[in-house]
């Protein structure tokens, strides 16, 4: 099992008690480390040969900030007196997985993906030409993926852990587990789209665009026009990546590609006529009839996409990305999301610290599968 494929039944999800597991780890008595959370932890540990401390706890992705029971916004909201459910915050929407990115869990060490970079070259031949055909060879390369660590930390009071369990399904373990998982999902999404490749970040799609795959919008950026969007789509087709799927669905041929951009760019596309002013067509780039598609391809927006970028004199430039997202690989090292419990550093305050860690990297199998711009203005 892996953190991305492990499925819990409804009963297991109810029985999974992160708070009890954290208390057991903090108590420092091994005999208390029993139950579903520790059974799953042991299954996940079998996926890696690396040594992990006995105070570490692996958490399945399906279940995935100092907090206390008295401070506003820091945990008092978890001490319920009436059985009301948590009201979750509005979160940044993860987009690359919906667009079709391939998540690869359970990686170990540096992972080289061999790939072809050039093919043999056939040519026309006359009958009995009197000379051998010219030799040509395919060329090979590698896409290497290495882990980049992402981490978060929070702390809980022992009192909060006890009091928040009064109401079923509202205990702090479920809330924080979900929050940690979604926070990791958001940062992975941000790195996949626009990771800088510096300061420990992996290199995202937007930063890897180059040559014909990077469509210029001018030295200072510009609001997108219909012709710009056509040029972005054409760059992927010209690189031989824009092919339909061959499945038997009702939507055949099903497109493999999709658009990903910032919400402000979608707003601009809904306000921009396809014609060149003043000869407007009366038809917007994204019309109501298209719903969530552009040129027949799915269209996704998320605040994970970079915005407020400086391009020349512009400081509000956004990314527009188009491509075959199944060629975007998100590597996850080991079992995935790991929680490390430290009951000692804040013991005099009655607090337990919890830190998360996950190793990830971003790879593009074929660079021609993506195109876009970094200079779209809303």
mmCIF file with all atom_site columns, C-alpha atoms in Angstrom, residues 89-290:
data_model
loop_
_atom_site.group_PDB
_atom_site.id
_atom_site.type_symbol
_atom_site.label_atom_id
_atom_site.label_alt_id
_atom_site.label_comp_id
_atom_site.label_asym_id
_atom_site.label_entity_id
_atom_site.label_seq_id
_atom_site.pdbx_PDB_ins_code
_atom_site.Cartn_x
_atom_site.Cartn_y
_atom_site.Cartn_z
_atom_site.occupancy
_atom_site.B_iso_or_equiv
_atom_site.pdbx_formal_charge
_atom_site.auth_seq_id
_atom_site.auth_comp_id
_atom_site.auth_asym_id
_atom_site.auth_atom_id
_atom_site.pdbx_PDB_model_num
ATOM 1   C CA . UNK A 1 89  ? -11.797 27.729 5.422   1.00 0.00 ? 89  UNK A CA 1
ATOM 2   C CA . UNK A 1 90  ? -11.829 28.426 1.677   1.00 0.00 ? 90  UNK A CA 1
ATOM 3   C CA . UNK A 1 91  ? -8.674  26.788 0.412   1.00 0.00 ? 91  UNK A CA 1
ATOM 4   C CA . UNK A 1 92  ? -6.579  27.098 -2.722  1.00 0.00 ? 92  UNK A CA 1
ATOM 5   C CA . UNK A 1 93  ? -7.743  24.431 -5.141  1.00 0.00 ? 93  UNK A CA 1
ATOM 6   C CA . UNK A 1 94  ? -5.229  21.808 -6.237  1.00 0.00 ? 94  UNK A CA 1
ATOM 7   C CA . UNK A 1 95  ? -5.301  21.623 -10.000 1.00 0.00 ? 95  UNK A CA 1
ATOM 8   C CA . UNK A 1 96  ? -2.520  19.534 -11.574 1.00 0.00 ? 96  UNK A CA 1
ATOM 9   C CA . UNK A 1 97  ? -3.953  16.188 -10.483 1.00 0.00 ? 97  UNK A CA 1
ATOM 10  C CA . UNK A 1 98  ? -7.352  17.113 -11.922 1.00 0.00 ? 98  UNK A CA 1
ATOM 11  C CA . UNK A 1 99  ? -5.610  18.102 -15.145 1.00 0.00 ? 99  UNK A CA 1
ATOM 12  C CA . UNK A 1 100 ? -4.047  14.633 -15.365 1.00 0.00 ? 100 UNK A CA 1
ATOM 13  C CA . UNK A 1 101 ? -0.585  14.789 -13.708 1.00 0.00 ? 101 UNK A CA 1
ATOM 14  C CA . UNK A 1 102 ? 0.929   11.420 -12.797 1.00 0.00 ? 102 UNK A CA 1
ATOM 15  C CA . UNK A 1 103 ? 1.703   10.973 -9.086  1.00 0.00 ? 103 UNK A CA 1
ATOM 16  C CA . UNK A 1 104 ? 4.403   8.363  -8.377  1.00 0.00 ? 104 UNK A CA 1
ATOM 17  C CA . UNK A 1 105 ? 4.689   7.403  -4.673  1.00 0.00 ? 105 UNK A CA 1
ATOM 18  C CA . UNK A 1 106 ? 7.201   5.111  -2.993  1.00 0.00 ? 106 UNK A CA 1
ATOM 19  C CA . UNK A 1 107 ? 10.360  6.404  -4.713  1.00 0.00 ? 107 UNK A CA 1
ATOM 20  C CA . UNK A 1 108 ? 13.837  5.729  -3.272  1.00 0.00 ? 108 UNK A CA 1
ATOM 21  C CA . UNK A 1 109 ? 17.032  7.649  -3.904  1.00 0.00 ? 109 UNK A CA 1
ATOM 22  C CA . UNK A 1 110 ? 17.640  9.521  -7.160  1.00 0.00 ? 110 UNK A CA 1
ATOM 23  C CA . UNK A 1 111 ? 15.351  8.115  -9.851  1.00 0.00 ? 111 UNK A CA 1
ATOM 24  C CA . UNK A 1 112 ? 16.554  8.223  -13.491 1.00 0.00 ? 112 UNK A CA 1
ATOM 25  C CA . UNK A 1 113 ? 13.829  7.937  -16.128 1.00 0.00 ? 113 UNK A CA 1
ATOM 26  C CA . UNK A 1 114 ? 15.421  6.934  -19.465 1.00 0.00 ? 114 UNK A CA 1
ATOM 27  C CA . UNK A 1 115 ? 13.877  8.621  -22.495 1.00 0.00 ? 115 UNK A CA 1
ATOM 28  C CA . UNK A 1 116 ? 14.388  8.918  -26.246 1.00 0.00 ? 116 UNK A CA 1
ATOM 29  C CA . UNK A 1 117 ? 15.481  12.332 -27.501 1.00 0.00 ? 117 UNK A CA 1
ATOM 30  C CA . UNK A 1 118 ? 15.877  11.588 -31.243 1.00 0.00 ? 118 UNK A CA 1
ATOM 31  C CA . UNK A 1 119 ? 14.795  8.847  -33.617 1.00 0.00 ? 119 UNK A CA 1
ATOM 32  C CA . UNK A 1 120 ? 16.331  6.963  -36.537 1.00 0.00 ? 120 UNK A CA 1
ATOM 33  C CA . UNK A 1 121 ? 15.913  8.717  -39.900 1.00 0.00 ? 121 UNK A CA 1
ATOM 34  C CA . UNK A 1 122 ? 14.499  6.685  -42.800 1.00 0.00 ? 122 UNK A CA 1
ATOM 35  C CA . UNK A 1 123 ? 14.810  7.908  -46.402 1.00 0.00 ? 123 UNK A CA 1
ATOM 36  C CA . UNK A 1 124 ? 13.508  7.033  -49.849 1.00 0.00 ? 124 UNK A CA 1
ATOM 37  C CA . UNK A 1 125 ? 15.620  4.544  -51.837 1.00 0.00 ? 125 UNK A CA 1
ATOM 38  C CA . UNK A 1 126 ? 15.893  3.729  -55.506 1.00 0.00 ? 126 UNK A CA 1
ATOM 39  C CA . UNK A 1 127 ? 15.841  0.137  -56.628 1.00 0.00 ? 127 UNK A CA 1
ATOM 40  C CA . UNK A 1 128 ? 19.368  -1.338 -56.581 1.00 0.00 ? 128 UNK A CA 1
ATOM 41  C CA . UNK A 1 129 ? 20.955  2.016  -55.556 1.00 0.00 ? 129 UNK A CA 1
ATOM 42  C CA . UNK A 1 130 ? 24.502  0.707  -55.429 1.00 0.00 ? 130 UNK A CA 1
ATOM 43  C CA . UNK A 1 131 ? 25.191  2.201  -52.000 1.00 0.00 ? 131 UNK A CA 1
ATOM 44  C CA . UNK A 1 132 ? 24.166  1.516  -48.442 1.00 0.00 ? 132 UNK A CA 1
ATOM 45  C CA . UNK A 1 133 ? 21.514  3.585  -46.759 1.00 0.00 ? 133 UNK A CA 1
ATOM 46  C CA . UNK A 1 134 ? 22.987  6.200  -44.417 1.00 0.00 ? 134 UNK A CA 1
ATOM 47  C CA . UNK A 1 135 ? 23.132  5.040  -40.834 1.00 0.00 ? 135 UNK A CA 1
ATOM 48  C CA . UNK A 1 136 ? 21.132  6.929  -38.238 1.00 0.00 ? 136 UNK A CA 1
ATOM 49  C CA . UNK A 1 137 ? 20.676  6.189  -34.591 1.00 0.00 ? 137 UNK A CA 1
ATOM 50  C CA . UNK A 1 138 ? 18.163  7.030  -31.952 1.00 0.00 ? 138 UNK A CA 1
ATOM 51  C CA . UNK A 1 139 ? 19.437  9.186  -29.098 1.00 0.00 ? 139 UNK A CA 1
ATOM 52  C CA . UNK A 1 140 ? 18.721  8.606  -25.431 1.00 0.00 ? 140 UNK A CA 1
ATOM 53  C CA . UNK A 1 141 ? 18.735  10.791 -22.334 1.00 0.00 ? 141 UNK A CA 1
ATOM 54  C CA . UNK A 1 142 ? 17.473  10.800 -18.770 1.00 0.00 ? 142 UNK A CA 1
ATOM 55  C CA . UNK A 1 143 ? 14.993  12.676 -16.640 1.00 0.00 ? 143 UNK A CA 1
ATOM 56  C CA . UNK A 1 144 ? 16.403  12.556 -13.114 1.00 0.00 ? 144 UNK A CA 1
ATOM 57  C CA . UNK A 1 145 ? 14.197  13.124 -10.091 1.00 0.00 ? 145 UNK A CA 1
ATOM 58  C CA . UNK A 1 146 ? 15.591  13.777 -6.608  1.00 0.00 ? 146 UNK A CA 1
ATOM 59  C CA . UNK A 1 147 ? 13.655  14.497 -3.403  1.00 0.00 ? 147 UNK A CA 1
ATOM 60  C CA . UNK A 1 148 ? 12.980  18.049 -2.249  1.00 0.00 ? 148 UNK A CA 1
ATOM 61  C CA . UNK A 1 149 ? 11.726  18.260 1.325   1.00 0.00 ? 149 UNK A CA 1
ATOM 62  C CA . UNK A 1 150 ? 8.572   20.134 2.306   1.00 0.00 ? 150 UNK A CA 1
ATOM 63  C CA . UNK A 1 151 ? 7.675   20.580 5.941   1.00 0.00 ? 151 UNK A CA 1
ATOM 64  C CA . UNK A 1 152 ? 5.240   22.197 8.352   1.00 0.00 ? 152 UNK A CA 1
ATOM 65  C CA . UNK A 1 153 ? 4.921   22.203 12.127  1.00 0.00 ? 153 UNK A CA 1
ATOM 66  C CA . UNK A 1 154 ? 2.281   22.864 14.752  1.00 0.00 ? 154 UNK A CA 1
ATOM 67  C CA . UNK A 1 155 ? 1.722   22.180 18.436  1.00 0.00 ? 155 UNK A CA 1
ATOM 68  C CA . UNK A 1 156 ? -1.205  21.140 20.601  1.00 0.00 ? 156 UNK A CA 1
ATOM 69  C CA . UNK A 1 157 ? -1.935  21.337 24.287  1.00 0.00 ? 157 UNK A CA 1
ATOM 70  C CA . UNK A 1 158 ? -2.703  18.073 25.999  1.00 0.00 ? 158 UNK A CA 1
ATOM 71  C CA . UNK A 1 159 ? -5.906  19.653 27.288  1.00 0.00 ? 159 UNK A CA 1
ATOM 72  C CA . UNK A 1 160 ? -7.053  20.507 23.763  1.00 0.00 ? 160 UNK A CA 1
ATOM 73  C CA . UNK A 1 161 ? -6.466  16.951 22.602  1.00 0.00 ? 161 UNK A CA 1
ATOM 74  C CA . UNK A 1 162 ? -8.647  15.676 25.429  1.00 0.00 ? 162 UNK A CA 1
ATOM 75  C CA . UNK A 1 163 ? -11.412 18.284 25.231  1.00 0.00 ? 163 UNK A CA 1
ATOM 76  C CA . UNK A 1 164 ? -11.805 18.326 21.450  1.00 0.00 ? 164 UNK A CA 1
ATOM 77  C CA . UNK A 1 165 ? -12.758 14.634 21.477  1.00 0.00 ? 165 UNK A CA 1
ATOM 78  C CA . UNK A 1 166 ? -16.034 15.367 23.274  1.00 0.00 ? 166 UNK A CA 1
ATOM 79  C CA . UNK A 1 167 ? -17.939 15.596 19.976  1.00 0.00 ? 167 UNK A CA 1
ATOM 80  C CA . UNK A 1 168 ? -17.571 12.786 17.437  1.00 0.00 ? 168 UNK A CA 1
ATOM 81  C CA . UNK A 1 169 ? -15.893 13.727 14.138  1.00 0.00 ? 169 UNK A CA 1
ATOM 82  C CA . UNK A 1 170 ? -14.803 17.117 15.532  1.00 0.00 ? 170 UNK A CA 1
ATOM 83  C CA . UNK A 1 171 ? -11.684 16.029 17.401  1.00 0.00 ? 171 UNK A CA 1
ATOM 84  C CA . UNK A 1 172 ? -8.548  17.990 16.731  1.00 0.00 ? 172 UNK A CA 1
ATOM 85  C CA . UNK A 1 173 ? -6.752  14.946 15.274  1.00 0.00 ? 173 UNK A CA 1
ATOM 86  C CA . UNK A 1 174 ? -9.173  14.752 12.342  1.00 0.00 ? 174 UNK A CA 1
ATOM 87  C CA . UNK A 1 175 ? -9.117  18.509 11.740  1.00 0.00 ? 175 UNK A CA 1
ATOM 88  C CA . UNK A 1 176 ? -5.344  18.872 11.908  1.00 0.00 ? 176 UNK A CA 1
ATOM 89  C CA . UNK A 1 177 ? -4.755  15.688 9.880   1.00 0.00 ? 177 UNK A CA 1
ATOM 90  C CA . UNK A 1 178 ? -6.974  17.039 7.111   1.00 0.00 ? 178 UNK A CA 1
ATOM 91  C CA . UNK A 1 179 ? -5.382  20.480 7.344   1.00 0.00 ? 179 UNK A CA 1
ATOM 92  C CA . UNK A 1 180 ? -1.832  19.072 7.113   1.00 0.00 ? 180 UNK A CA 1
ATOM 93  C CA . UNK A 1 181 ? -2.752  16.939 4.107   1.00 0.00 ? 181 UNK A CA 1
ATOM 94  C CA . UNK A 1 182 ? -4.417  19.791 2.254   1.00 0.00 ? 182 UNK A CA 1
ATOM 95  C CA . UNK A 1 183 ? -1.577  22.182 3.060   1.00 0.00 ? 183 UNK A CA 1
ATOM 96  C CA . UNK A 1 184 ? 0.891   19.693 1.567   1.00 0.00 ? 184 UNK A CA 1
ATOM 97  C CA . UNK A 1 185 ? -1.352  19.210 -1.471  1.00 0.00 ? 185 UNK A CA 1
ATOM 98  C CA . UNK A 1 186 ? -1.464  22.970 -2.092  1.00 0.00 ? 186 UNK A CA 1
ATOM 99  C CA . UNK A 1 187 ? 2.306   23.462 -1.878  1.00 0.00 ? 187 UNK A CA 1
ATOM 100 C CA . UNK A 1 188 ? 2.924   20.462 -4.160  1.00 0.00 ? 188 UNK A CA 1
ATOM 101 C CA . UNK A 1 189 ? 0.497   22.013 -6.637  1.00 0.00 ? 189 UNK A CA 1
ATOM 102 C CA . UNK A 1 190 ? 2.263   25.377 -6.463  1.00 0.00 ? 190 UNK A CA 1
ATOM 103 C CA . UNK A 1 191 ? 5.662   23.783 -7.040  1.00 0.00 ? 191 UNK A CA 1
ATOM 104 C CA . UNK A 1 192 ? 4.361   21.635 -9.903  1.00 0.00 ? 192 UNK A CA 1
ATOM 105 C CA . UNK A 1 193 ? 3.027   24.697 -11.709 1.00 0.00 ? 193 UNK A CA 1
ATOM 106 C CA . UNK A 1 194 ? 5.658   27.313 -10.915 1.00 0.00 ? 194 UNK A CA 1
ATOM 107 C CA . UNK A 1 195 ? 8.372   25.998 -8.589  1.00 0.00 ? 195 UNK A CA 1
ATOM 108 C CA . UNK A 1 196 ? 11.469  28.165 -9.003  1.00 0.00 ? 196 UNK A CA 1
ATOM 109 C CA . UNK A 1 197 ? 14.116  25.434 -8.859  1.00 0.00 ? 197 UNK A CA 1
ATOM 110 C CA . UNK A 1 198 ? 15.927  27.555 -6.232  1.00 0.00 ? 198 UNK A CA 1
ATOM 111 C CA . UNK A 1 199 ? 16.006  27.618 -2.418  1.00 0.00 ? 199 UNK A CA 1
ATOM 112 C CA . UNK A 1 200 ? 15.146  23.925 -2.239  1.00 0.00 ? 200 UNK A CA 1
ATOM 113 C CA . UNK A 1 201 ? 12.121  24.117 -4.544  1.00 0.00 ? 201 UNK A CA 1
ATOM 114 C CA . UNK A 1 202 ? 11.656  21.731 -7.485  1.00 0.00 ? 202 UNK A CA 1
ATOM 115 C CA . UNK A 1 203 ? 11.338  23.279 -10.947 1.00 0.00 ? 203 UNK A CA 1
ATOM 116 C CA . UNK A 1 204 ? 7.747   23.668 -12.121 1.00 0.00 ? 204 UNK A CA 1
ATOM 117 C CA . UNK A 1 205 ? 6.218   23.667 -15.589 1.00 0.00 ? 205 UNK A CA 1
ATOM 118 C CA . UNK A 1 206 ? 6.190   27.454 -16.103 1.00 0.00 ? 206 UNK A CA 1
ATOM 119 C CA . UNK A 1 207 ? 9.885   27.786 -15.278 1.00 0.00 ? 207 UNK A CA 1
ATOM 120 C CA . UNK A 1 208 ? 10.825  24.983 -17.687 1.00 0.00 ? 208 UNK A CA 1
ATOM 121 C CA . UNK A 1 209 ? 9.110   26.563 -20.703 1.00 0.00 ? 209 UNK A CA 1
ATOM 122 C CA . UNK A 1 210 ? 11.682  27.600 -23.311 1.00 0.00 ? 210 UNK A CA 1
ATOM 123 C CA . UNK A 1 211 ? 12.154  28.085 -27.037 1.00 0.00 ? 211 UNK A CA 1
ATOM 124 C CA . UNK A 1 212 ? 9.037   27.612 -29.138 1.00 0.00 ? 212 UNK A CA 1
ATOM 125 C CA . UNK A 1 213 ? 7.135   26.373 -26.077 1.00 0.00 ? 213 UNK A CA 1
ATOM 126 C CA . UNK A 1 214 ? 7.347   29.800 -24.398 1.00 0.00 ? 214 UNK A CA 1
ATOM 127 C CA . UNK A 1 215 ? 4.933   32.093 -26.224 1.00 0.00 ? 215 UNK A CA 1
ATOM 128 C CA . UNK A 1 216 ? 5.850   35.784 -25.728 1.00 0.00 ? 216 UNK A CA 1
ATOM 129 C CA . UNK A 1 217 ? 3.176   38.323 -24.824 1.00 0.00 ? 217 UNK A CA 1
ATOM 130 C CA . UNK A 1 218 ? 5.498   41.280 -25.315 1.00 0.00 ? 218 UNK A CA 1
ATOM 131 C CA . UNK A 1 219 ? 8.354   42.742 -23.299 1.00 0.00 ? 219 UNK A CA 1
ATOM 132 C CA . UNK A 1 220 ? 5.917   44.107 -20.711 1.00 0.00 ? 220 UNK A CA 1
ATOM 133 C CA . UNK A 1 221 ? 3.309   41.372 -20.901 1.00 0.00 ? 221 UNK A CA 1
ATOM 134 C CA . UNK A 1 222 ? -0.188  41.907 -22.301 1.00 0.00 ? 222 UNK A CA 1
ATOM 135 C CA . UNK A 1 223 ? -3.801  40.944 -21.886 1.00 0.00 ? 223 UNK A CA 1
ATOM 136 C CA . UNK A 1 224 ? -4.429  37.703 -23.803 1.00 0.00 ? 224 UNK A CA 1
ATOM 137 C CA . UNK A 1 225 ? -6.044  37.863 -27.231 1.00 0.00 ? 225 UNK A CA 1
ATOM 138 C CA . UNK A 1 226 ? -7.578  35.015 -29.233 1.00 0.00 ? 226 UNK A CA 1
ATOM 139 C CA . UNK A 1 227 ? -4.473  34.850 -31.435 1.00 0.00 ? 227 UNK A CA 1
ATOM 140 C CA . UNK A 1 228 ? -2.259  34.402 -28.352 1.00 0.00 ? 228 UNK A CA 1
ATOM 141 C CA . UNK A 1 229 ? -4.314  31.428 -27.136 1.00 0.00 ? 229 UNK A CA 1
ATOM 142 C CA . UNK A 1 230 ? -4.191  29.849 -30.609 1.00 0.00 ? 230 UNK A CA 1
ATOM 143 C CA . UNK A 1 231 ? -0.381  30.239 -30.642 1.00 0.00 ? 231 UNK A CA 1
ATOM 144 C CA . UNK A 1 232 ? -0.098  28.490 -27.261 1.00 0.00 ? 232 UNK A CA 1
ATOM 145 C CA . UNK A 1 233 ? -2.229  25.570 -28.458 1.00 0.00 ? 233 UNK A CA 1
ATOM 146 C CA . UNK A 1 234 ? -0.278  25.357 -31.719 1.00 0.00 ? 234 UNK A CA 1
ATOM 147 C CA . UNK A 1 235 ? 3.083   25.112 -29.923 1.00 0.00 ? 235 UNK A CA 1
ATOM 148 C CA . UNK A 1 236 ? 2.076   21.794 -28.348 1.00 0.00 ? 236 UNK A CA 1
ATOM 149 C CA . UNK A 1 237 ? 0.630   20.460 -31.616 1.00 0.00 ? 237 UNK A CA 1
ATOM 150 C CA . UNK A 1 238 ? 3.803   21.441 -33.483 1.00 0.00 ? 238 UNK A CA 1
ATOM 151 C CA . UNK A 1 239 ? 5.825   19.470 -30.933 1.00 0.00 ? 239 UNK A CA 1
ATOM 152 C CA . UNK A 1 240 ? 3.770   16.331 -31.805 1.00 0.00 ? 240 UNK A CA 1
ATOM 153 C CA . UNK A 1 241 ? 2.178   16.104 -28.370 1.00 0.00 ? 241 UNK A CA 1
ATOM 154 C CA . UNK A 1 242 ? -1.439  17.114 -29.072 1.00 0.00 ? 242 UNK A CA 1
ATOM 155 C CA . UNK A 1 243 ? -3.055  13.773 -29.851 1.00 0.00 ? 243 UNK A CA 1
ATOM 156 C CA . UNK A 1 244 ? -6.570  12.559 -28.932 1.00 0.00 ? 244 UNK A CA 1
ATOM 157 C CA . UNK A 1 245 ? -7.144  9.624  -26.650 1.00 0.00 ? 245 UNK A CA 1
ATOM 158 C CA . UNK A 1 246 ? -8.326  6.395  -28.261 1.00 0.00 ? 246 UNK A CA 1
ATOM 159 C CA . UNK A 1 247 ? -10.661 5.154  -25.551 1.00 0.00 ? 247 UNK A CA 1
ATOM 160 C CA . UNK A 1 248 ? -14.263 4.167  -26.161 1.00 0.00 ? 248 UNK A CA 1
ATOM 161 C CA . UNK A 1 249 ? -15.870 6.912  -24.102 1.00 0.00 ? 249 UNK A CA 1
ATOM 162 C CA . UNK A 1 250 ? -18.862 8.882  -25.317 1.00 0.00 ? 250 UNK A CA 1
ATOM 163 C CA . UNK A 1 251 ? -16.598 11.898 -25.730 1.00 0.00 ? 251 UNK A CA 1
ATOM 164 C CA . UNK A 1 252 ? -14.278 10.348 -28.314 1.00 0.00 ? 252 UNK A CA 1
ATOM 165 C CA . UNK A 1 253 ? -11.866 11.605 -29.403 1.00 0.00 ? 253 UNK A CA 1
ATOM 166 C CA . UNK A 1 254 ? -11.110 12.649 -25.863 1.00 0.00 ? 254 UNK A CA 1
ATOM 167 C CA . UNK A 1 255 ? -8.484  15.422 -25.575 1.00 0.00 ? 255 UNK A CA 1
ATOM 168 C CA . UNK A 1 256 ? -5.341  14.664 -23.634 1.00 0.00 ? 256 UNK A CA 1
ATOM 169 C CA . UNK A 1 257 ? -4.428  18.315 -23.111 1.00 0.00 ? 257 UNK A CA 1
ATOM 170 C CA . UNK A 1 258 ? -5.823  20.923 -20.735 1.00 0.00 ? 258 UNK A CA 1
ATOM 171 C CA . UNK A 1 259 ? -5.443  24.599 -19.841 1.00 0.00 ? 259 UNK A CA 1
ATOM 172 C CA . UNK A 1 260 ? -4.283  25.741 -16.392 1.00 0.00 ? 260 UNK A CA 1
ATOM 173 C CA . UNK A 1 261 ? -4.171  29.396 -15.365 1.00 0.00 ? 261 UNK A CA 1
ATOM 174 C CA . UNK A 1 262 ? -5.019  31.929 -12.660 1.00 0.00 ? 262 UNK A CA 1
ATOM 175 C CA . UNK A 1 263 ? -8.676  32.882 -11.968 1.00 0.00 ? 263 UNK A CA 1
ATOM 176 C CA . UNK A 1 264 ? -8.044  36.499 -13.003 1.00 0.00 ? 264 UNK A CA 1
ATOM 177 C CA . UNK A 1 265 ? -7.041  35.342 -16.491 1.00 0.00 ? 265 UNK A CA 1
ATOM 178 C CA . UNK A 1 266 ? -10.298 33.411 -16.885 1.00 0.00 ? 266 UNK A CA 1
ATOM 179 C CA . UNK A 1 267 ? -12.137 36.594 -15.980 1.00 0.00 ? 267 UNK A CA 1
ATOM 180 C CA . UNK A 1 268 ? -10.198 38.486 -18.643 1.00 0.00 ? 268 UNK A CA 1
ATOM 181 C CA . UNK A 1 269 ? -10.934 35.808 -21.275 1.00 0.00 ? 269 UNK A CA 1
ATOM 182 C CA . UNK A 1 270 ? -14.655 36.064 -20.530 1.00 0.00 ? 270 UNK A CA 1
ATOM 183 C CA . UNK A 1 271 ? -14.473 39.828 -21.185 1.00 0.00 ? 271 UNK A CA 1
ATOM 184 C CA . UNK A 1 272 ? -12.284 39.756 -24.310 1.00 0.00 ? 272 UNK A CA 1
ATOM 185 C CA . UNK A 1 273 ? -13.747 39.511 -27.805 1.00 0.00 ? 273 UNK A CA 1
ATOM 186 C CA . UNK A 1 274 ? -12.159 37.052 -30.225 1.00 0.00 ? 274 UNK A CA 1
ATOM 187 C CA . UNK A 1 275 ? -11.881 39.692 -32.919 1.00 0.00 ? 275 UNK A CA 1
ATOM 188 C CA . UNK A 1 276 ? -9.248  42.395 -33.143 1.00 0.00 ? 276 UNK A CA 1
ATOM 189 C CA . UNK A 1 277 ? -10.658 45.744 -32.014 1.00 0.00 ? 277 UNK A CA 1
ATOM 190 C CA . UNK A 1 278 ? -12.410 47.663 -33.422 1.00 0.00 ? 278 UNK A CA 1
ATOM 191 C CA . UNK A 1 279 ? -13.599 44.799 -35.676 1.00 0.00 ? 279 UNK A CA 1
ATOM 192 C CA . UNK A 1 280 ? -15.145 42.762 -32.854 1.00 0.00 ? 280 UNK A CA 1
ATOM 193 C CA . UNK A 1 281 ? -16.820 39.436 -33.579 1.00 0.00 ? 281 UNK A CA 1
ATOM 194 C CA . UNK A 1 282 ? -19.402 39.490 -30.776 1.00 0.00 ? 282 UNK A CA 1
ATOM 195 C CA . UNK A 1 283 ? -17.977 36.201 -29.527 1.00 0.00 ? 283 UNK A CA 1
ATOM 196 C CA . UNK A 1 284 ? -15.822 36.143 -26.397 1.00 0.00 ? 284 UNK A CA 1
ATOM 197 C CA . UNK A 1 285 ? -12.707 33.977 -26.011 1.00 0.00 ? 285 UNK A CA 1
ATOM 198 C CA . UNK A 1 286 ? -14.505 32.027 -23.281 1.00 0.00 ? 286 UNK A CA 1
ATOM 199 C CA . UNK A 1 287 ? -18.225 32.085 -23.994 1.00 0.00 ? 287 UNK A CA 1
ATOM 200 C CA . UNK A 1 288 ? -20.963 30.776 -21.723 1.00 0.00 ? 288 UNK A CA 1
ATOM 201 C CA . UNK A 1 289 ? -21.635 27.899 -24.103 1.00 0.00 ? 289 UNK A CA 1
ATOM 202 C CA . UNK A 1 290 ? -18.098 26.616 -23.550 1.00 0.00 ? 290 UNK A CA 1
#
